[in-house]
Short mmCIF file of C-alpha atoms in Angstrom, two decimals:
data_model
loop_
_atom_site.label_atom_id
_atom_site.label_comp_id
_atom_site.label_asym_id
_atom_site.label_seq_id
_atom_site.Cartn_x
_atom_site.Cartn_y
_atom_site.Cartn_z
CA MET A 1 0.00 0.00 0.00
CA LEU A 2 2.81 2.40 0.92
CA LYS A 3 4.50 1.63 -2.40
CA HIS A 4 1.27 2.51 -4.25
CA LEU A 5 0.88 5.82 -2.35
CA THR A 6 4.49 6.77 -3.08
CA PHE A 7 3.99 6.08 -6.79
CA CYS A 8 0.75 8.12 -6.82
CA ALA A 9 2.43 11.05 -5.07
CA PHE A 10 5.32 10.96 -7.56
CA ALA A 11 2.91 10.79 -10.51
CA PHE A 12 0.91 13.74 -9.11
CA VAL A 13 4.03 15.91 -8.69
CA ALA A 14 5.24 14.98 -12.17
CA ALA A 15 1.86 15.84 -13.67
CA CYS A 16 1.74 19.24 -11.93
CA SER A 17 5.23 20.37 -12.86
CA SER A 18 5.65 22.09 -16.19
CA PRO A 19 7.78 20.26 -18.74
CA LEU A 20 11.20 21.73 -19.35
CA GLU A 21 12.18 22.73 -22.83
CA ARG A 22 15.62 21.97 -24.22
CA LEU A 23 17.75 23.83 -26.75
CA ALA A 24 20.46 22.23 -28.91
CA MET A 25 23.55 23.90 -30.28
CA THR A 26 22.87 24.83 -33.90
CA PRO A 27 24.88 22.49 -36.17
CA VAL A 28 27.44 24.33 -38.31
CA GLN A 29 30.01 23.00 -40.71
CA SER A 30 33.34 24.46 -41.78
CA ALA A 31 34.26 25.11 -45.40
CA MET A 32 37.93 24.80 -44.41
CA GLU A 33 39.94 21.82 -45.68
CA LEU A 34 43.55 21.28 -44.58
CA ARG A 35 46.15 18.58 -45.11
CA PRO A 36 46.81 16.98 -41.70
CA LEU A 37 50.28 16.98 -40.19
CA VAL A 38 49.28 13.99 -38.01
CA SER A 39 47.33 10.81 -38.71
CA SER A 40 45.27 10.81 -35.50
CA VAL A 41 44.10 13.30 -32.86
CA MET A 42 42.61 12.67 -29.43
CA ILE A 43 40.37 15.41 -28.03
CA ARG A 44 40.34 15.35 -24.25
CA ASP A 45 37.21 16.51 -22.44
CA ILE A 46 36.74 20.25 -22.70
CA ILE A 47 37.21 22.01 -19.33
CA LEU A 48 34.43 24.59 -18.90
CA PRO A 49 33.68 27.20 -16.21
CA THR A 50 31.01 26.07 -13.75
CA TYR A 51 28.27 28.26 -15.24
CA ALA A 52 29.04 27.02 -18.78
CA ALA A 53 29.12 23.36 -17.71
CA ALA A 54 25.63 23.55 -16.20
CA GLU A 55 22.46 22.54 -18.05
CA GLU A 56 21.00 26.00 -17.57
CA ILE A 57 21.72 28.52 -20.32
CA ALA A 58 23.92 31.28 -18.86
CA PHE A 59 24.06 34.88 -20.04
CA GLU A 60 25.59 38.11 -18.80
CA GLY A 61 23.24 40.82 -17.56
CA PRO A 62 23.77 44.56 -18.07
CA ASN A 63 25.21 44.76 -14.54
CA GLY A 64 27.90 42.18 -15.42
CA LEU A 65 26.35 39.45 -13.29
CA ILE A 66 25.89 35.99 -14.81
CA SER A 67 22.32 34.71 -14.77
CA SER A 68 20.67 31.64 -16.20
CA ASN A 69 17.35 30.60 -17.65
CA ASP A 70 15.93 27.72 -15.59
CA ASP A 71 12.95 27.16 -17.93
CA VAL A 72 15.04 26.09 -20.92
CA LEU A 73 18.03 23.77 -20.60
CA TRP A 74 20.74 22.75 -23.03
CA ALA A 75 19.68 19.61 -24.91
CA ASP A 76 22.94 17.84 -24.06
CA ASP A 77 25.62 18.12 -21.41
CA PRO A 78 27.57 21.24 -22.50
CA GLN A 79 30.99 19.61 -22.06
CA ARG A 80 29.92 16.59 -24.13
CA SER A 81 28.25 18.65 -26.88
CA VAL A 82 31.26 20.95 -27.32
CA THR A 83 33.64 17.95 -27.37
CA ILE A 84 31.50 16.19 -30.00
CA ALA A 85 31.26 19.35 -32.14
CA ILE A 86 35.04 19.80 -32.09
CA ILE A 87 35.64 16.13 -32.97
CA ARG A 88 33.10 16.19 -35.82
CA ASN A 89 34.39 19.43 -37.35
CA LEU A 90 38.07 18.59 -36.88
CA THR A 91 37.49 15.25 -38.62
CA ASP A 92 35.88 17.06 -41.58
CA ILE A 93 38.55 19.77 -41.81
CA LEU A 94 41.58 17.48 -41.55
CA ASN A 95 40.07 14.31 -43.02
CA THR A 96 41.95 12.25 -40.43
CA LYS A 97 41.10 10.07 -37.44
CA VAL A 98 39.84 12.18 -34.52
CA GLY A 99 38.35 10.71 -31.36
CA PRO A 100 37.55 11.43 -27.72
CA ASP A 101 39.35 10.48 -24.52
CA PRO A 102 39.27 7.62 -23.69
CA TRP A 103 40.73 6.84 -27.09
CA PRO A 104 38.42 4.38 -28.89
CA PHE A 105 40.98 3.00 -31.36
CA VAL A 106 43.61 0.27 -30.99
CA GLU A 107 46.70 2.30 -31.93
CA LEU A 108 47.65 5.33 -29.84
CA PRO A 109 46.87 8.85 -31.18
CA ASP A 110 49.67 10.96 -32.63
CA VAL A 111 48.64 14.02 -30.61
CA ALA A 112 46.26 14.95 -27.84
CA VAL A 113 44.45 18.28 -27.63
CA GLU A 114 43.17 19.66 -24.35
CA VAL A 115 40.96 22.75 -24.24
CA GLN A 116 40.55 24.83 -21.09
CA VAL A 117 37.86 27.48 -21.40
CA GLU A 118 37.98 30.58 -19.19
CA ARG A 119 34.82 32.19 -20.55
CA MET A 120 31.94 30.76 -22.59
CA LEU A 121 29.13 33.25 -22.25
CA ALA A 122 26.48 35.23 -24.09
CA GLY A 123 27.59 38.77 -23.26
CA ALA A 124 25.46 41.79 -22.53
CA ASP A 125 27.32 43.45 -25.43
CA GLY A 126 25.47 41.28 -27.98
CA ALA A 127 28.35 38.88 -28.65
CA PHE A 128 29.04 35.32 -27.56
CA HIS A 129 32.49 35.13 -25.93
CA LEU A 130 34.73 32.07 -25.92
CA THR A 131 38.19 32.53 -24.39
CA GLY A 132 40.82 30.20 -22.99
CA GLN A 133 43.74 28.06 -24.11
CA PHE A 134 44.28 24.82 -25.94
CA PHE A 135 47.27 22.55 -25.60
CA VAL A 136 48.65 20.19 -28.23
CA GLY A 137 50.96 17.40 -27.17
CA GLY A 138 52.57 14.69 -29.26
CA ASP A 139 53.99 11.56 -27.73
CA GLY A 140 56.46 9.50 -29.73
CA ILE A 141 56.23 11.52 -32.96
CA ASP A 142 58.05 14.57 -34.22
CA PHE A 143 55.38 17.12 -33.34
CA ARG A 144 56.12 20.13 -31.20
CA ASP A 145 54.16 20.48 -27.95
CA SER A 146 52.46 23.87 -27.91
CA THR A 147 50.09 26.17 -26.05
CA HIS A 148 47.65 28.45 -27.86
CA ALA A 149 45.42 31.18 -26.43
CA PHE A 150 42.09 31.97 -28.06
CA ASP A 151 39.74 34.93 -27.66
CA ILE A 152 36.68 34.54 -29.87
CA SER A 153 33.71 36.92 -30.00
CA THR A 154 30.81 35.96 -32.24
CA PRO A 155 27.97 38.46 -32.81
CA MET A 156 24.49 37.29 -31.83
CA ARG A 157 21.42 38.14 -33.94
CA GLY A 158 19.58 38.97 -30.72
CA LEU A 159 19.54 38.10 -27.03
CA ASP A 160 17.02 35.29 -27.48
CA LEU A 161 17.94 31.66 -26.77
CA PRO A 162 18.15 30.45 -30.42
CA SER A 163 20.57 33.33 -31.15
CA ILE A 164 22.71 32.30 -28.18
CA ALA A 165 22.78 28.68 -29.42
CA ALA A 166 23.72 29.74 -32.97
CA ALA A 167 26.48 32.07 -31.76
CA LYS A 168 27.85 29.41 -29.39
CA SER A 169 28.04 26.95 -32.29
CA ALA A 170 29.80 29.53 -34.49
CA ALA A 171 32.32 30.27 -31.71
CA VAL A 172 33.05 26.55 -31.18
CA LEU A 173 33.54 26.17 -34.95
CA GLU A 174 36.00 29.09 -34.98
CA LEU A 175 37.92 27.44 -32.11
CA THR A 176 37.95 24.16 -34.05
CA GLU A 177 39.38 25.94 -37.09
CA ASP A 178 42.11 27.45 -34.87
CA ILE A 179 42.99 23.96 -33.61
CA ALA A 180 42.94 22.63 -37.21
CA ARG A 181 45.44 25.30 -38.33
CA THR A 182 47.81 23.99 -35.64
CA LEU A 183 47.44 20.39 -36.85
CA GLY A 184 47.29 20.94 -40.61
CA ARG A 185 48.35 23.03 -43.60
#
């Protein structure tokens, strides 16, 4: 009987709560094509600031404070979606084997790329900001280890959620193209 009451209470609460909506990053594809300097690339998980790693969509208010929209969530875990977007676009640009960490292939990757994001935010200035550093390391091949800073600002069409998603996707694509220029010609 207690089990039945618990189930009924859960069903009642679920029925009364409003369904959350989810927003996906807008898919974008690069027109860039480069000849790879390596035959395989491992993309480590992307390190995001706490507000950017959350499901809630963060934005900067006119007072400089970061707020979020609790009614609409990102469709996927932000760290996972950015990692997948970089892998997909880097594969297309370099036409080489690119995969996540843990590395899914038998042979070891030629290089690993780690991205540490300092800021990933829809700014009050009407631009989406993506800043941080990425690190490229090669183990056992003749490829120079390197550190690269990035500071990307992508204009948003508006301050609405679809504009934020589109600008975020464009900024991630620009970062991917920066990484590709390091790994290809």
